[in-house]
Amino acid sequence: MMCAVALMAGAVSCKKDPKPEDEYVNPTYVEGVFNPGKHLSKVVGNDINEEWSWSNTDPQQLTGIADASSHTYYNFTYKGSGRMATSNINVDGTTITCSYEYDEGTLDRMTVRLNGNIAAEGTTGYAGGNISRIDYSNISGDLIWHFARSYASDFLGMDLSAADLEFTNPTLSDVFTWDEAQNVKQEFVTANISGEISISDLFTVAGDMLSDQLGAMGSLLLPLIVQNMGDSSFAFSITGDVNVDYAYDNKYNPYRGLWYRGISFQPMSLSANNFTSAHAMGNLRFNVKISLPEECPAFLSDYASYWSMIYLMVNGQTFGQDIPIDETLTRTYQYNAIGFPTSYTDQDGKTVTLTYKD
């Protein structure tokens, strides 16, 4: 009997204490509700210095994020159900507001406003209980320009601040596929944009491309055409498709349900875990249709003898340029005892630290 008691005592003393992550239970996810198990108070790193503010209600609700580094400020409103009603982003005097509408607990529609004016409307579809697609319509030219100027500057080294394009009924669709762990594993975006561009803006945006495709004669004529016909316009179109593959860890994501920057290209706002890599591949195709006068303009009189040949070669032709997309983002995380990230380091070696309020 004494031996048996001794063996039982030994078994009990050798039993491991439960780990914090074994005791922790993450709140059940509800579509449109930002209710993380841990509440961020600060997110600090290179080019980011965020202070997060929460309500004193139960459960707590995020009321605002202030980034002193980028001068970007977010504030949020909620419906009686606790679901997010609006997220507002203000950066350098520009305000973008996303409004969310629900139907029996699922996201039905979202409306994007730029400085108070409707800039896009999105209609959602569902499959297997998850958002499977968003189709955007009524997209304003101002919204396209807001993002196009930033993208062209950051990734293409182009200054489009003075350019002015008119857009005709642009459309964009975003399709999601999910894995069994409730993470968006793939996102496929297609865009179709058409409109009118002035010759002077065309020369600013794609002068090198046109010179290359028109050859030596084009290089001589383009500056003269721009100088004398700069206010005239040509029809253009932009088509694009981007496929993004995501990979994840198996830890808790403190951003899940925070639709503060919308939903597209925001895996951390939808997924249960933290994304560790995002590989984007695709192509943007820019086409412009050239229209020339049949009679040689007076300002091109030196080329009158060649004009009929130039007209036949160029008029009505569509010239295009492909802009390939191939970019990979990575994150390597450190975690607390529960399994929430306390920091991450990106593909450029920049580290961001996450601090929680409780």
mmCIF file of N, CA, C and O in Angstrom, residues 27-35 81-84 102 105-106 256-257 259:
data_model
loop_
_atom_site.group_PDB
_atom_site.id
_atom_site.type_symbol
_atom_site.label_atom_id
_atom_site.label_comp_id
_atom_site.label_asym_id
_atom_site.label_seq_id
_atom_site.Cartn_x
_atom_site.Cartn_y
_atom_site.Cartn_z
ATOM 1 N N PRO A 27 -12.032 34.428 -28.083
ATOM 2 C CA PRO A 27 -13.459 34.710 -28.303
ATOM 3 C C PRO A 27 -13.934 34.178 -29.651
ATOM 4 O O PRO A 27 -13.186 34.169 -30.639
ATOM 5 N N THR A 28 -15.172 33.720 -29.689
ATOM 6 C CA THR A 28 -15.753 33.228 -30.940
ATOM 7 C C THR A 28 -15.867 34.365 -31.939
ATOM 8 O O THR A 28 -16.337 35.458 -31.610
ATOM 9 N N TYR A 29 -15.403 34.117 -33.161
ATOM 10 C CA TYR A 29 -15.422 35.168 -34.181
ATOM 11 C C TYR A 29 -16.838 35.370 -34.703
ATOM 12 O O TYR A 29 -17.553 34.411 -35.025
ATOM 13 N N VAL A 30 -17.250 36.630 -34.784
ATOM 14 C CA VAL A 30 -18.540 37.013 -35.347
ATOM 15 C C VAL A 30 -18.275 37.989 -36.484
ATOM 16 O O VAL A 30 -17.526 38.964 -36.311
ATOM 17 N N GLU A 31 -18.855 37.745 -37.634
ATOM 18 C CA GLU A 31 -18.618 38.578 -38.812
ATOM 19 C C GLU A 31 -18.924 40.039 -38.520
ATOM 20 O O GLU A 31 -20.010 40.396 -38.072
ATOM 21 N N GLY A 32 -17.926 40.906 -38.755
ATOM 22 C CA GLY A 32 -18.106 42.332 -38.564
ATOM 23 C C GLY A 32 -17.812 42.836 -37.175
ATOM 24 O O GLY A 32 -17.854 44.049 -36.928
ATOM 25 N N VAL A 33 -17.532 41.928 -36.238
ATOM 26 C CA VAL A 33 -17.253 42.321 -34.853
ATOM 27 C C VAL A 33 -15.747 42.197 -34.596
ATOM 28 O O VAL A 33 -15.165 41.133 -34.818
ATOM 29 N N PHE A 34 -15.143 43.289 -34.133
ATOM 30 C CA PHE A 34 -13.730 43.250 -33.778
ATOM 31 C C PHE A 34 -13.632 43.032 -32.280
ATOM 32 O O PHE A 34 -13.771 43.956 -31.481
ATOM 33 N N ASN A 35 -13.415 41.776 -31.894
ATOM 34 C CA ASN A 35 -13.380 41.404 -30.481
ATOM 35 C C ASN A 35 -12.187 40.487 -30.239
ATOM 36 O O ASN A 35 -12.332 39.286 -29.997
ATOM 37 N N SER A 81 -25.590 45.935 -32.672
ATOM 38 C CA SER A 81 -25.185 44.535 -32.600
ATOM 39 C C SER A 81 -23.715 44.380 -32.245
ATOM 40 O O SER A 81 -23.251 43.265 -31.993
ATOM 41 N N GLY A 82 -22.977 45.489 -32.237
ATOM 42 C CA GLY A 82 -21.545 45.433 -31.999
ATOM 43 C C GLY A 82 -20.741 45.336 -33.275
ATOM 44 O O GLY A 82 -19.503 45.400 -33.240
ATOM 45 N N ARG A 83 -21.426 45.176 -34.409
ATOM 46 C CA ARG A 83 -20.714 45.110 -35.683
ATOM 47 C C ARG A 83 -20.251 46.507 -36.102
ATOM 48 O O ARG A 83 -20.890 47.505 -35.811
ATOM 49 N N MET A 84 -19.133 46.527 -36.829
ATOM 50 C CA MET A 84 -18.580 47.800 -37.268
ATOM 51 C C MET A 84 -19.525 48.459 -38.260
ATOM 52 O O MET A 84 -19.978 47.833 -39.229
ATOM 53 N N TYR A 102 -25.187 44.949 -43.190
ATOM 54 C CA TYR A 102 -25.264 43.510 -42.927
ATOM 55 C C TYR A 102 -26.657 42.976 -43.220
ATOM 56 O O TYR A 102 -27.648 43.702 -43.168
ATOM 57 N N GLY A 105 -26.562 38.926 -40.258
ATOM 58 C CA GLY A 105 -25.271 38.606 -39.670
ATOM 59 C C GLY A 105 -24.113 38.489 -40.628
ATOM 60 O O GLY A 105 -22.975 38.279 -40.198
ATOM 61 N N THR A 106 -24.346 38.599 -41.935
ATOM 62 C CA THR A 106 -23.250 38.560 -42.892
ATOM 63 C C THR A 106 -23.145 39.918 -43.583
ATOM 64 O O THR A 106 -24.132 40.655 -43.693
ATOM 65 N N ARG A 256 -7.887 40.266 -36.424
ATOM 66 C CA ARG A 256 -9.015 39.629 -37.103
ATOM 67 C C ARG A 256 -10.327 40.368 -36.793
ATOM 68 O O ARG A 256 -10.681 40.595 -35.638
ATOM 69 N N GLY A 257 -11.037 40.736 -37.855
ATOM 70 C CA GLY A 257 -12.296 41.451 -37.708
ATOM 71 C C GLY A 257 -12.157 42.956 -37.744
ATOM 72 O O GLY A 257 -13.162 43.669 -37.732
ATOM 73 N N TRP A 259 -11.810 45.819 -39.812
ATOM 74 C CA TRP A 259 -11.907 46.220 -41.213
ATOM 75 C C TRP A 259 -11.576 47.702 -41.347
ATOM 76 O O TRP A 259 -12.355 48.492 -41.870
#
